Amino acid sequence: MSMPRKPILRASSVRACVRSSFQAVPYRKSGTGASWVGIARFCHETPLTTTARGRTVTTQRPHRRWAMAHRTFKVLDSDIHIIEPPDLWQRYIDPAFKDRAPIGLTEDAGDLRLAHDGKPWGRLAVNADRSVRRQGRNYALNQERWRPFAERGWTAKVQLEAMDIEGIDVAVVYPSRGLFALTVNDMDRHLAAAMAHAYNDWLYEFCQENPERLIGAGMISPFAVEDAVAETRRCVRQLGFRGLFLRPNEVNGRNWHDPYYEPLWAELEELEVPLGFHEGSGAQLRHVGEQFGANTLLKHVYSHPVEQMLAVGSFCAGGILERHPRLRVAFLEGNCSWVPFLLWRMDEHWEWIGDVYARDLTMAPSEYFKRQCFVSVECDEEPVKHVIDAIGDDRIVFSTDFPHGDSKFPRAVESFLQLPISDESKRKILWDNCAAYYGLPA
């Protein structure tokens, strides 16, 4: 059932304000805070004075309200990101591991590099094209787009204000730097476990600003299954997290359907907590796209969807979901348009040689996906209409990817609502499906 809300601003005023967010209006200081037309007028504790096109406007920031005019729908962001402080692990890790923990090189949302003793951590080729990327037309635009948030330190208050601007009711929080924290080959299991523990402690504090709207997805280490099981229990029982996450990349030569990981799948199923897979485009682990080196365009095109496709194969055709029928799994920020093709191809091969290589399966791989898996849609991913035609609209969740460079903030929800799908499908994708995945009220 739709949940109508009365907009607090006229739709025409909001649209004009949002449009102005993407125009090259000079950034400047004003009074006690940073001022920037569009985004900034929503983002400060005091009234703002902004000037553009010869007009001066003073406006009061809405307080914990939704400023967009799409309030016919509730919105649950399955995958919003935070920008962790560069010294997170220095401050939160067990002191025994402090001298081995990485540190962020900058506070820039577009620069998520980690390093230890001056050496790159987690990603090897990411530095090579940095000066080239800075020449791109979108680099400066993104710097301006995020500046009002960055100047106040990417705090939880800032996160909530960004959600208000976009019109997000509830968001599940995933990392930015943390996506590269546990991506070092043959990483010491104890250090990896300590880093996951530290990140989760920090994330818990972050979400306490408003735990009804900020929901944590805990980090677990893939380097020792017993450590992953222990941290899963702690995240759920002590920290109250609604989900856990891993990267989809192969770790230490093991696919996810390797029997080694069975205790983790069993624990997740027992605790009734879902697992999200989230790629990060680059790692010191084996990963799709590494053959493209520092070419971010090609690497990013392939890494996110293809790594997710590989993980889907392990879960649906590798037998994991046959053995764990109550386990819920999501494949996030890798698009969804590939799903019909992959499910068709897995089913075709199951019919062909499944009696040899998938003897434990009791139904086609696509049926496991439809029963237990979720996949996120990009806000402007028009081919989603074909995904709905192929598998229905019950397994697709919405994601803004705020505040990463390819995010459509502050028009992600607005863009999604323009897709050529029914209002019923929009309602399911914006709230119902994600609520079912994370175990939240419909």
Coordinates of C-alpha atoms in Angstrom, one line a residue:
M1 CA 0.0 0.0 0.0
S2 CA 1.4 3.4 -1.0
M3 CA 2.3 5.8 1.8
P4 CA 1.4 9.4 0.6
R5 CA 3.2 12.3 2.3
K6 CA 2.5 15.9 1.8
P7 CA 5.5 17.7 0.2
I8 CA 6.9 20.5 2.4
L9 CA 7.9 22.5 -0.7
R10 CA 6.2 23.2 -4.0
A11 CA 7.3 20.7 -6.6
S12 CA 8.3 23.5 -9.0
S13 CA 10.5 25.1 -6.4
V14 CA 12.2 21.8 -5.5
R15 CA 12.9 20.9 -9.1
A16 CA 14.4 24.3 -9.7
C17 CA 16.6 23.9 -6.6
V18 CA 17.7 20.4 -7.6
R19 CA 18.5 21.4 -11.2
S20 CA 20.6 24.2 -9.8
S21 CA 22.7 21.6 -7.9
F22 CA 24.3 20.5 -11.2
Q23 CA 25.2 23.9 -12.6
A24 CA 28.6 25.3 -12.3
V25 CA 27.8 27.9 -9.7
P26 CA 31.0 29.1 -8.0
Y27 CA 31.6 27.8 -4.5
R28 CA 32.1 30.4 -1.8
K29 CA 32.1 30.9 1.9
S30 CA 29.1 32.7 3.4
G31 CA 28.6 33.5 7.1
T32 CA 29.2 30.6 9.4
G33 CA 29.0 27.8 6.8
A34 CA 29.7 26.8 3.3
S35 CA 27.2 28.0 0.7
W36 CA 26.5 26.4 -2.6
V37 CA 23.3 26.9 -4.7
G38 CA 21.0 23.9 -4.7
I39 CA 22.6 21.3 -2.4
A40 CA 24.0 23.7 0.1
R41 CA 20.7 25.4 0.8
F42 CA 19.6 22.1 2.3
C43 CA 22.7 21.2 4.1
H44 CA 23.4 23.7 6.9
E45 CA 22.1 24.4 10.3
T46 CA 21.6 28.1 9.7
P47 CA 19.6 30.0 7.0
L48 CA 21.6 30.3 3.8
T49 CA 22.1 33.1 1.4
T50 CA 22.9 32.0 -2.1
T51 CA 23.3 33.9 -5.3
A52 CA 22.8 32.7 -8.9
R53 CA 21.7 34.2 -12.1
G54 CA 21.6 37.6 -10.5
R55 CA 19.2 36.6 -7.8
T56 CA 19.9 36.4 -4.1
V57 CA 17.8 33.9 -2.1
T58 CA 17.8 33.3 1.7
T59 CA 16.3 30.0 2.8
Q60 CA 16.0 27.8 5.9
R61 CA 17.2 24.2 5.7
P62 CA 14.4 21.8 6.3
H63 CA 14.9 19.8 9.5
R64 CA 14.5 16.0 9.1
R65 CA 12.0 16.3 6.4
W66 CA 11.8 15.2 2.8
A67 CA 12.3 17.9 0.3
M68 CA 11.5 16.1 -2.9
A69 CA 8.0 15.9 -4.4
H70 CA 7.9 12.1 -4.9
R71 CA 6.3 11.3 -1.6
T72 CA 3.8 8.9 -3.1
F73 CA 6.4 6.2 -2.3
K74 CA 8.5 5.3 0.7
V75 CA 12.1 4.9 -0.2
L76 CA 14.6 2.3 1.3
D77 CA 18.1 2.7 -0.1
S78 CA 19.6 -0.8 -0.2
D79 CA 23.1 0.5 -0.6
I80 CA 24.1 4.0 0.5
H81 CA 27.7 4.7 1.2
I82 CA 29.5 6.6 3.9
I83 CA 33.0 8.2 3.7
E84 CA 34.9 6.8 6.6
P85 CA 37.5 9.0 8.3
P86 CA 41.0 8.4 7.1
D87 CA 42.2 7.4 10.6
L88 CA 39.3 5.0 11.4
W89 CA 41.5 2.0 11.9
Q90 CA 44.1 4.0 13.8
R91 CA 41.5 5.0 16.3
Y92 CA 39.3 1.9 16.5
I93 CA 41.5 -1.1 16.0
D94 CA 42.8 -3.3 18.8
P95 CA 46.1 -1.6 19.9
A96 CA 47.9 -4.8 19.2
F97 CA 47.3 -4.3 15.5
K98 CA 47.6 -0.5 15.3
D99 CA 51.1 -0.4 13.8
R100 CA 49.9 -2.8 11.0
A101 CA 46.7 -1.0 10.1
P102 CA 46.3 1.2 7.0
I103 CA 45.3 4.8 6.9
G104 CA 43.4 6.9 4.3
L105 CA 45.6 9.3 2.4
T106 CA 43.0 12.1 2.1
E107 CA 39.5 13.1 3.2
D108 CA 38.4 13.5 -0.4
A109 CA 35.3 11.4 -1.3
G110 CA 36.8 10.8 -4.7
D111 CA 40.1 9.5 -3.3
L112 CA 39.6 6.4 -1.2
R113 CA 43.2 5.2 -1.3
L114 CA 44.5 3.4 1.8
A115 CA 48.2 3.0 2.5
H116 CA 50.6 1.5 5.1
D117 CA 54.1 2.7 5.5
G118 CA 53.8 4.6 2.3
K119 CA 52.8 1.5 0.2
P120 CA 49.3 1.2 -1.5
W121 CA 46.9 -1.0 0.4
G122 CA 44.1 -3.0 -1.3
R123 CA 44.4 -1.5 -4.8
L124 CA 47.5 -1.5 -6.9
A125 CA 46.6 0.2 -10.2
V126 CA 44.4 2.9 -8.7
N127 CA 47.1 5.6 -8.5
A128 CA 48.4 5.3 -12.1
D129 CA 45.6 7.2 -13.8
R130 CA 44.7 9.6 -11.0
S131 CA 46.2 12.7 -12.7
V132 CA 44.4 11.7 -15.9
R133 CA 41.0 11.3 -14.2
R134 CA 41.4 14.8 -12.6
Q135 CA 41.2 16.2 -16.2
G136 CA 37.8 14.7 -16.8
R137 CA 34.8 17.1 -16.9
N138 CA 33.0 15.3 -14.1
Y139 CA 35.9 15.5 -11.6
A140 CA 35.5 19.2 -10.8
L141 CA 31.7 18.9 -10.8
N142 CA 31.8 16.1 -8.2
Q143 CA 34.2 18.1 -6.1
E144 CA 31.7 20.9 -6.0
R145 CA 28.8 18.5 -5.6
W146 CA 30.2 16.9 -2.4
R147 CA 31.9 20.0 -1.0
P148 CA 29.1 21.1 1.3
F149 CA 29.1 17.6 2.9
A150 CA 32.9 17.1 3.0
E151 CA 33.5 20.5 4.7
R152 CA 31.5 19.2 7.7
G153 CA 33.3 15.9 7.8
W154 CA 30.8 13.4 6.4
T155 CA 29.2 12.9 9.8
A156 CA 26.0 11.0 10.4
K157 CA 24.1 14.3 10.6
V158 CA 25.4 15.1 7.1
Q159 CA 24.4 11.7 5.9
L160 CA 20.9 12.1 7.2
E161 CA 20.6 15.6 5.5
A162 CA 21.7 14.1 2.2
M163 CA 19.0 11.5 2.6
D164 CA 16.5 14.2 3.3
I165 CA 17.5 16.0 0.1
E166 CA 17.2 12.8 -2.0
G167 CA 14.0 11.8 -0.3
I168 CA 15.2 8.6 1.4
D169 CA 13.4 7.4 4.4
V170 CA 15.8 4.6 5.5
A171 CA 19.2 3.6 4.2
V172 CA 21.4 0.6 4.7
V173 CA 25.0 1.8 5.1
Y174 CA 27.9 0.3 3.2
P175 CA 31.5 1.5 3.3
S176 CA 33.7 3.3 0.8
R177 CA 37.3 2.9 2.0
G178 CA 36.1 -0.3 3.7
L179 CA 35.5 -1.9 0.4
F180 CA 39.2 -2.1 -0.1
A181 CA 40.3 -2.8 3.5
L182 CA 40.2 -6.6 3.2
T183 CA 41.5 -7.1 -0.4
V184 CA 45.1 -7.9 0.2
N185 CA 46.3 -11.3 -1.0
D186 CA 47.1 -13.8 1.8
M187 CA 46.2 -11.2 4.4
D188 CA 46.9 -12.2 8.0
R189 CA 43.6 -13.6 9.3
H190 CA 44.0 -11.9 12.7
L191 CA 44.7 -8.5 11.3
A192 CA 41.7 -8.9 8.9
A193 CA 39.4 -9.9 11.7
A194 CA 40.6 -6.9 13.8
M195 CA 40.0 -4.5 11.0
A196 CA 36.5 -5.8 10.5
H197 CA 35.8 -5.5 14.2
A198 CA 37.1 -1.9 14.3
Y199 CA 35.1 -0.9 11.3
N200 CA 31.9 -2.4 12.8
D201 CA 32.5 -0.6 16.1
W202 CA 32.8 2.7 14.2
L203 CA 29.8 2.0 12.1
Y204 CA 27.7 1.2 15.1
E205 CA 28.5 4.6 16.6
F206 CA 27.8 6.3 13.3
C207 CA 24.3 4.7 13.0
Q208 CA 23.4 5.7 16.5
E209 CA 22.7 9.2 15.3
N210 CA 19.4 7.8 14.1
P211 CA 19.2 4.0 14.2
E212 CA 15.7 4.0 12.7
R213 CA 17.0 5.5 9.5
L214 CA 20.6 4.4 9.4
I215 CA 21.0 0.6 9.3
G216 CA 24.4 -1.0 9.4
A217 CA 25.7 -3.7 7.1
G218 CA 28.6 -5.3 9.0
M219 CA 32.0 -6.2 7.5
I220 CA 33.2 -9.7 7.9
S221 CA 36.6 -11.2 7.0
P222 CA 36.8 -13.8 4.2
F223 CA 40.3 -15.0 5.3
A224 CA 39.2 -17.4 8.0
V225 CA 35.7 -18.7 8.1
E226 CA 35.7 -19.0 11.9
D227 CA 36.5 -15.3 12.2
A228 CA 33.6 -14.5 9.8
V229 CA 31.2 -16.6 11.9
A230 CA 32.3 -15.0 15.1
E231 CA 32.0 -11.4 13.8
T232 CA 28.6 -12.2 12.2
R233 CA 27.3 -13.3 15.6
R234 CA 28.6 -10.1 17.2
C235 CA 27.2 -7.8 14.5
V236 CA 23.8 -9.3 14.9
R237 CA 23.5 -10.0 18.6
Q238 CA 25.5 -7.1 20.0
L239 CA 25.4 -4.4 17.4
G240 CA 22.0 -5.0 16.0
F241 CA 23.1 -4.9 12.4
R242 CA 20.5 -6.1 9.8
G243 CA 23.0 -7.4 7.3
L244 CA 26.6 -8.4 6.5
F245 CA 28.6 -7.8 3.4
L246 CA 31.5 -9.4 1.5
R247 CA 33.1 -8.5 -1.8
P248 CA 32.3 -11.1 -4.5
N249 CA 36.0 -11.7 -5.5
E250 CA 37.5 -15.1 -5.1
V251 CA 39.7 -15.2 -1.9
N252 CA 42.8 -17.4 -1.6
G253 CA 41.8 -19.5 -4.6
R254 CA 38.4 -20.5 -3.2
N255 CA 35.0 -20.0 -4.9
W256 CA 32.1 -19.2 -2.6
H257 CA 30.6 -22.7 -3.1
D258 CA 33.8 -24.3 -1.6
P259 CA 32.8 -26.4 1.4
Y260 CA 35.2 -24.3 3.5
Y261 CA 32.5 -21.5 3.8
E262 CA 29.7 -23.8 4.8
P263 CA 29.8 -22.7 8.5
L264 CA 29.3 -19.1 7.5
W265 CA 26.3 -19.8 5.3
A266 CA 24.8 -21.9 8.1
E267 CA 25.3 -19.2 10.6
L268 CA 23.7 -16.5 8.4
E269 CA 20.8 -18.8 7.9
E270 CA 20.4 -19.6 11.6
L271 CA 20.5 -15.9 12.5
E272 CA 18.1 -15.0 9.7
V273 CA 20.4 -12.2 8.6
P274 CA 21.1 -11.5 4.9
L275 CA 24.4 -11.3 3.1
G276 CA 25.2 -8.6 0.5
F277 CA 27.9 -8.8 -2.1
H278 CA 29.4 -5.5 -3.2
E279 CA 32.3 -5.1 -5.6
G280 CA 34.8 -2.3 -5.5
S281 CA 36.5 -2.2 -8.9
G282 CA 40.0 -3.1 -8.0
A283 CA 41.8 -5.2 -5.4
Q284 CA 45.0 -7.0 -4.7
L285 CA 42.8 -10.1 -4.9
R286 CA 42.2 -11.7 -8.2
H287 CA 39.5 -9.7 -9.9
V288 CA 37.7 -9.1 -13.2
G289 CA 39.1 -6.0 -14.9
E290 CA 42.7 -6.3 -13.7
Q291 CA 43.8 -6.9 -17.3
F292 CA 42.8 -3.3 -18.0
G293 CA 45.3 -1.9 -15.6
A294 CA 44.7 1.7 -14.8
N295 CA 41.9 2.2 -17.4
T296 CA 39.1 2.9 -15.0
L297 CA 36.5 3.1 -17.8
L298 CA 37.0 -0.5 -18.9
K299 CA 37.7 -1.9 -15.5
H300 CA 34.6 -0.3 -14.0
V301 CA 32.4 -1.4 -16.9
Y302 CA 33.2 -5.1 -16.3
S303 CA 34.2 -5.5 -12.7
H304 CA 30.9 -4.8 -10.9
P305 CA 28.5 -6.8 -13.0
V306 CA 30.8 -9.7 -13.9
E307 CA 32.1 -10.3 -10.4
Q308 CA 28.4 -10.4 -9.3
M309 CA 27.6 -12.9 -12.0
L310 CA 30.4 -15.2 -10.8
A311 CA 29.0 -15.0 -7.2
V312 CA 25.5 -15.7 -8.4
G313 CA 26.8 -18.8 -10.1
S314 CA 28.3 -20.1 -6.9
F315 CA 25.1 -19.6 -5.0
C316 CA 22.5 -20.7 -7.5
A317 CA 24.4 -23.4 -9.5
G318 CA 27.1 -24.3 -7.0
G319 CA 24.6 -25.7 -4.5
I320 CA 24.8 -23.1 -1.6
L321 CA 21.1 -22.2 -1.8
E322 CA 20.1 -25.8 -2.2
R323 CA 21.8 -26.6 1.1
H324 CA 20.6 -23.3 2.8
P325 CA 17.0 -22.7 1.7
R326 CA 16.4 -19.8 4.2
L327 CA 19.6 -17.8 3.3
R328 CA 18.9 -14.4 1.7
V329 CA 21.6 -13.0 -0.6
A330 CA 21.8 -9.7 -2.5
F331 CA 24.1 -8.6 -5.3
L332 CA 24.5 -4.9 -5.1
E333 CA 25.7 -2.0 -7.3
G334 CA 26.4 -4.3 -10.3
N335 CA 23.3 -3.4 -12.3
C336 CA 20.5 -6.0 -12.9
S337 CA 20.1 -6.1 -16.7
W338 CA 22.4 -9.1 -17.0
V339 CA 20.2 -11.3 -14.7
P340 CA 17.8 -12.7 -17.4
F341 CA 20.7 -13.8 -19.6
L342 CA 22.7 -15.4 -16.8
L343 CA 19.7 -17.3 -15.4
W344 CA 18.8 -18.5 -18.9
R345 CA 22.4 -19.7 -19.5
M346 CA 22.7 -21.4 -16.2
D347 CA 19.4 -23.2 -16.7
E348 CA 20.5 -24.3 -20.2
H349 CA 23.8 -25.7 -18.9
W350 CA 22.0 -27.4 -15.9
E351 CA 19.7 -29.2 -18.4
W352 CA 22.7 -30.1 -20.5
I353 CA 25.3 -31.3 -18.0
G354 CA 23.8 -30.7 -14.6
D355 CA 23.6 -34.5 -13.9
V356 CA 27.4 -34.4 -13.8
Y357 CA 28.4 -31.1 -12.3
A358 CA 25.3 -30.1 -10.3
R359 CA 23.9 -33.4 -9.0
D360 CA 22.7 -31.9 -5.7
L361 CA 20.4 -29.4 -7.3
T362 CA 16.7 -30.2 -7.1
M363 CA 15.6 -27.4 -9.4
A364 CA 16.9 -25.1 -12.1
P365 CA 19.5 -22.5 -10.9
S366 CA 17.0 -19.7 -11.9
E367 CA 14.5 -21.0 -9.3
Y368 CA 17.0 -20.6 -6.5
F369 CA 17.6 -17.0 -7.6
K370 CA 13.8 -16.3 -7.7
R371 CA 13.4 -17.9 -4.2
Q372 CA 16.3 -16.4 -2.3
C373 CA 18.3 -13.7 -4.2
F374 CA 17.9 -9.9 -4.7
V375 CA 19.7 -7.6 -7.1
S376 CA 19.9 -3.8 -7.2
V377 CA 18.9 -1.6 -10.0
E378 CA 20.6 1.6 -11.0
C379 CA 18.3 4.6 -10.8
D380 CA 18.4 5.2 -14.6
E381 CA 18.7 1.6 -15.7
E382 CA 16.0 1.5 -18.3
P383 CA 16.5 -2.2 -19.2
V384 CA 15.0 -3.1 -15.8
K385 CA 11.7 -3.3 -17.7
H386 CA 13.1 -6.5 -19.4
V387 CA 14.3 -7.9 -16.1
I388 CA 10.8 -7.5 -14.7
D389 CA 9.3 -9.2 -17.8
A390 CA 11.7 -12.1 -17.3
I391 CA 11.7 -12.7 -13.5
G392 CA 9.1 -10.4 -12.1
D393 CA 9.5 -7.4 -9.8
D394 CA 9.9 -9.1 -6.4
R395 CA 13.7 -9.5 -6.4
I396 CA 14.9 -6.0 -7.4
V397 CA 16.0 -3.4 -4.9
F398 CA 16.8 0.3 -5.2
S399 CA 20.2 1.9 -4.7
T400 CA 21.5 5.5 -4.9
D401 CA 25.2 4.8 -4.5
F402 CA 25.5 8.1 -2.7
P403 CA 28.1 9.7 -2.6
H404 CA 30.3 8.0 -5.2
G405 CA 31.2 9.5 -8.5
D406 CA 28.6 7.8 -10.6
S407 CA 25.8 8.5 -8.2
K408 CA 22.9 10.6 -9.6
F409 CA 22.4 12.4 -6.3
P410 CA 20.3 14.4 -5.7
R411 CA 18.1 13.1 -8.5
A412 CA 18.4 9.4 -8.1
V413 CA 14.9 8.8 -6.9
E414 CA 13.5 11.3 -9.4
S415 CA 15.4 9.5 -12.2
F416 CA 14.1 6.1 -11.1
L417 CA 10.5 7.3 -11.1
Q418 CA 10.9 8.2 -14.8
L419 CA 11.6 4.6 -15.8
P420 CA 9.0 3.0 -18.0
I421 CA 7.7 0.5 -15.3
S422 CA 4.4 0.4 -13.4
D423 CA 3.8 2.3 -10.1
E424 CA 3.3 -1.1 -8.5
S425 CA 6.8 -2.2 -9.5
K426 CA 8.2 1.1 -8.4
R427 CA 6.6 0.7 -5.0
K428 CA 8.1 -2.8 -4.6
I429 CA 11.5 -1.8 -5.7
L430 CA 11.7 1.4 -3.7
W431 CA 10.6 -0.3 -0.4
D432 CA 8.9 -3.6 -0.2
N433 CA 11.6 -5.9 -1.7
C434 CA 14.4 -4.3 0.3
A435 CA 12.3 -4.4 3.4
A436 CA 11.8 -8.2 2.8
Y437 CA 15.5 -8.6 2.2
Y438 CA 16.6 -6.8 5.4
G439 CA 13.7 -8.1 7.5
L440 CA 12.1 -4.7 8.0
P441 CA 8.3 -3.9 8.2
A442 CA 6.6 -3.7 4.8

